[in-house]
């Protein structure tokens, strides 16, 4: 069998609060060091050699994904300013093409049934042409000017989420401006189409400035219109649906502030809606004649207020939708004739639509909920750019129902099916079952689990299973449909999502009970969910594998430290496994803004001790661990590749695994960012590689070397 690479040890000392730690693998941080690159390449070669027997399975999974996907396809066209806007994909092409076609009849969308170009189609951006000559391609923004003549877009060809700004004349296809480089997410046009607003990031990858660029002029003439000096705060920009305002959102994990700039007067100064108050979060939605404000000034699960358009103080907010116990308000979107509120209740997402009614006390009539009849699902608003729209596009999916786009008639609530994601090869949702289960955590808390399997699979204690988790930043891992997942379900897997604390599935309390000093709840919840799957008979105790990415990779690393015998194998994607080292370094991306998520171990010895006690890299034990696959990308700016590289090196030095029986593998994409490969075919091959590893370790294919 191949010999695992061994990273050399170079003493690096970390000394905080009287705790002196020698870190032998910190030298792996420098990707400009040829020795570091050589080590990563050796790890890649070892991972390939150790999984060479999986090549037939990988190829089978890739072909399963491809054969189930409608490769030449059209998204649902959306009418906006006299044009249908949509994206097209073509068989054999990695990236989508952004297009538009003139609206002749608003009731007659371009056909979704064939690959023919609609009459008068114009290409706004061909991702394949933009990506030519590059191994990676990603869009950070794409915005058409109000007169419809130009499109501005931001491209990243490295994966480091720093973008180049381009402006193109749509009729001629000519790039008329490429002066601005190294920008962040978001673009906003002024109403006259003369200026573009964009964001800049600092050395720690924090969007901290808004700049104004006059199209066609040198970048040196650009003007900074807003700056956020507090390193806890990020900012973002967007435009209101009524096209009157540019909105600047400034937010930390606990506090936020909104500024408005009249899009018709781009040379003016932005105006604050309400000065920040520590611990108060709010967001504004311009609603034509008023502002709608979602805030937590009086309730941790938020409520909706309204304010005059020229508001500059929270004293001008008046209640609009009061808080409801058990409901977490997520946001509000306004239109000329209605508004829609996004919320969470009972661990699931929900939407409520309110029609404008000037005779009603608050200017809106009673709420109508958009309802679906499945036990677990996700629902959200779709692409709704038009202020005057009388229908609301929503997207719905579950673990058995492919992503589906509906129009909701605002007046009647009637649903019109626009498109359901095609799954080729005779997919029948009736052949699969989904459930909501509940695990009991160590402190008695009931933790929801979303579970799906092929019909006929029974909780008899024999099945392979995969448990997925995240559990951070109040992000909810809602049930979703996956074509790639079918390759596991059709091999007998039970697939489960653990909705652990630290996420937002059960409201703000759920988040608060999984952050800062309470962070270990996230990890013990996940282990409790794993135990539940085994004890309820859904999964054989030797056939359970687990997966998580980014902060979910931290979850996976901590879970295997807590319960190494519970899992046969784990996949930790871009994993945040060296959390303490990262959060101790304020020069790194994300660190200072995330002190409100994890605590500040530089200033607080108790935070330092708590993080050291759960950080995966700090707590690897000399016992038998699961087989481990860690995947990362060299240009990731969110979780540096060094974290999984160090973790894998320490695992190899510490755990008692037979490396042939339960290997520890590291696989690095050498040109990619936090999301891995960018082209869809490349991404499918990446999924196939990772799924094959997990399927094999669970003993769920005929060629497996780990059959139980």
C-alpha angles and dihedrals in degrees: 000000000000118000115245114243114253118211114220117246120241118177114243116172124215114190121182132149091354093306112124113196126181111211111194097187105046088104088076089076096084108086090181088066110097089212090059092050090047090053092051091049090050089052090051091051091049092049090051092048093048092051100037090113088063095063093100090050093046091051091047092052092047091052091046091054092045096046092051094049124086095227097188104053147141127223119227106286114235123205115231130158093344097314138095108231120200146139126244131201126196131205110264094016120115099208139043124253116226111220146166136199130192119266112238096160117019090204093056113070119194110272119277093193104079141025096248117126114251116245112281095010117176124195112229096180132354106205091197092057091046091050096048110126093016131096091211135039133174137165119227095183142348120194132168118214117249092253090053094235102110139035123209119200140169123221134194119194099174105050094241093113094241110127141205117222119229130180119199133189102233098209096050100027089227119146102232098180132027099149100116122077137171101033133150132237123306138045130203128188123214112238092253092054091235099109138043125201119210140165132246126209126217127228090279091056092252116146099232109151139052117210133191118221124190106218112248096020129107117272089240089071093057117119127221107226100176137019132183110204097180106098092211091068132078125191136210136182135218142152128249120250091241087058093232101108146044108214121209112197117196116186146162123188091275109021136044142181133191130210128190130208121188105242089212092060104044094166092060126096121261118250126223115236094204127350114248119269117197110258096012118113122191140164129195132217116192105225103186101258097026146012122256112211126198108199146154099215091121106017131036091221092054134238137213124253132175129224138178117273091249094050116148101167139047086235086077093058116105125188116267106161112014120215118275118210111250095020127105113203110216104178150316132236122199132210134175092265106021149009131222126210121206116208146153128239131169091359094304136099122250142180131214123193123204122189120216113257116173089196093060119092094246097033093254133084128232120307122258117201122221102230135197129184107227128105095235126017147130126242129180141154115277132206106326109156099149117095093202095050117139093191128059120220113218133178124219132183141153136185089278103026116074119232107293130192120208136177113225115208102228093208098050107016091234116154122225116194110229102170141343119202107261116238107189128208098057101297110186117189089203088071090067134060131207129196143179111231130179128219123197115233125216091264093049097261115145110233119200122231125193110210135185134178141156115282110265095038107123134193093254096132096252106094132107112236143187124209117199126194145167115165109177145099092022088282113153119220095211122189111275140173121252128187090198091054090062088071087064098040092051088055091057101267125153105216118201136179115209108213094205128179115276089057124087102242095114100033136270093314089060089056095044091052091057104047140070110001090355093058094109088069087073091059098042090047089056093050089048089054090050090050090049093054090053097040092047089053097244094120135029109244092237096045103058118116128178139208139189138151137217105340083005086059088058086052091052093048093049093045094054089049089052097042111012093162094055096072131057091199142347137205114211110189119201085337124202091219100140093054098148095054090049097046090049091061113072091186092068124090115273096005104113095039089050097055085091089057101043104014128250109282091181092064103026122055091197091057089047091052093046094050092045089053094058107025104116096222091054096050110045108143130212094247137101110290132190120268104276132210115186117186127190144155127239095226098044109137095184101054111014117228089239092076097066090034091058093041093053091048092052093045090054091051095046118028121085096225121136096242091219094051099040109013128194109221136185122196120185127191102218095204109034144079139228094311096049123223114016105202114082096232091047089048091050090053089049090051090047091053093051096042092049090056092052095042090051094048090051090053093240104139135060095247095050119134091201102058110153 
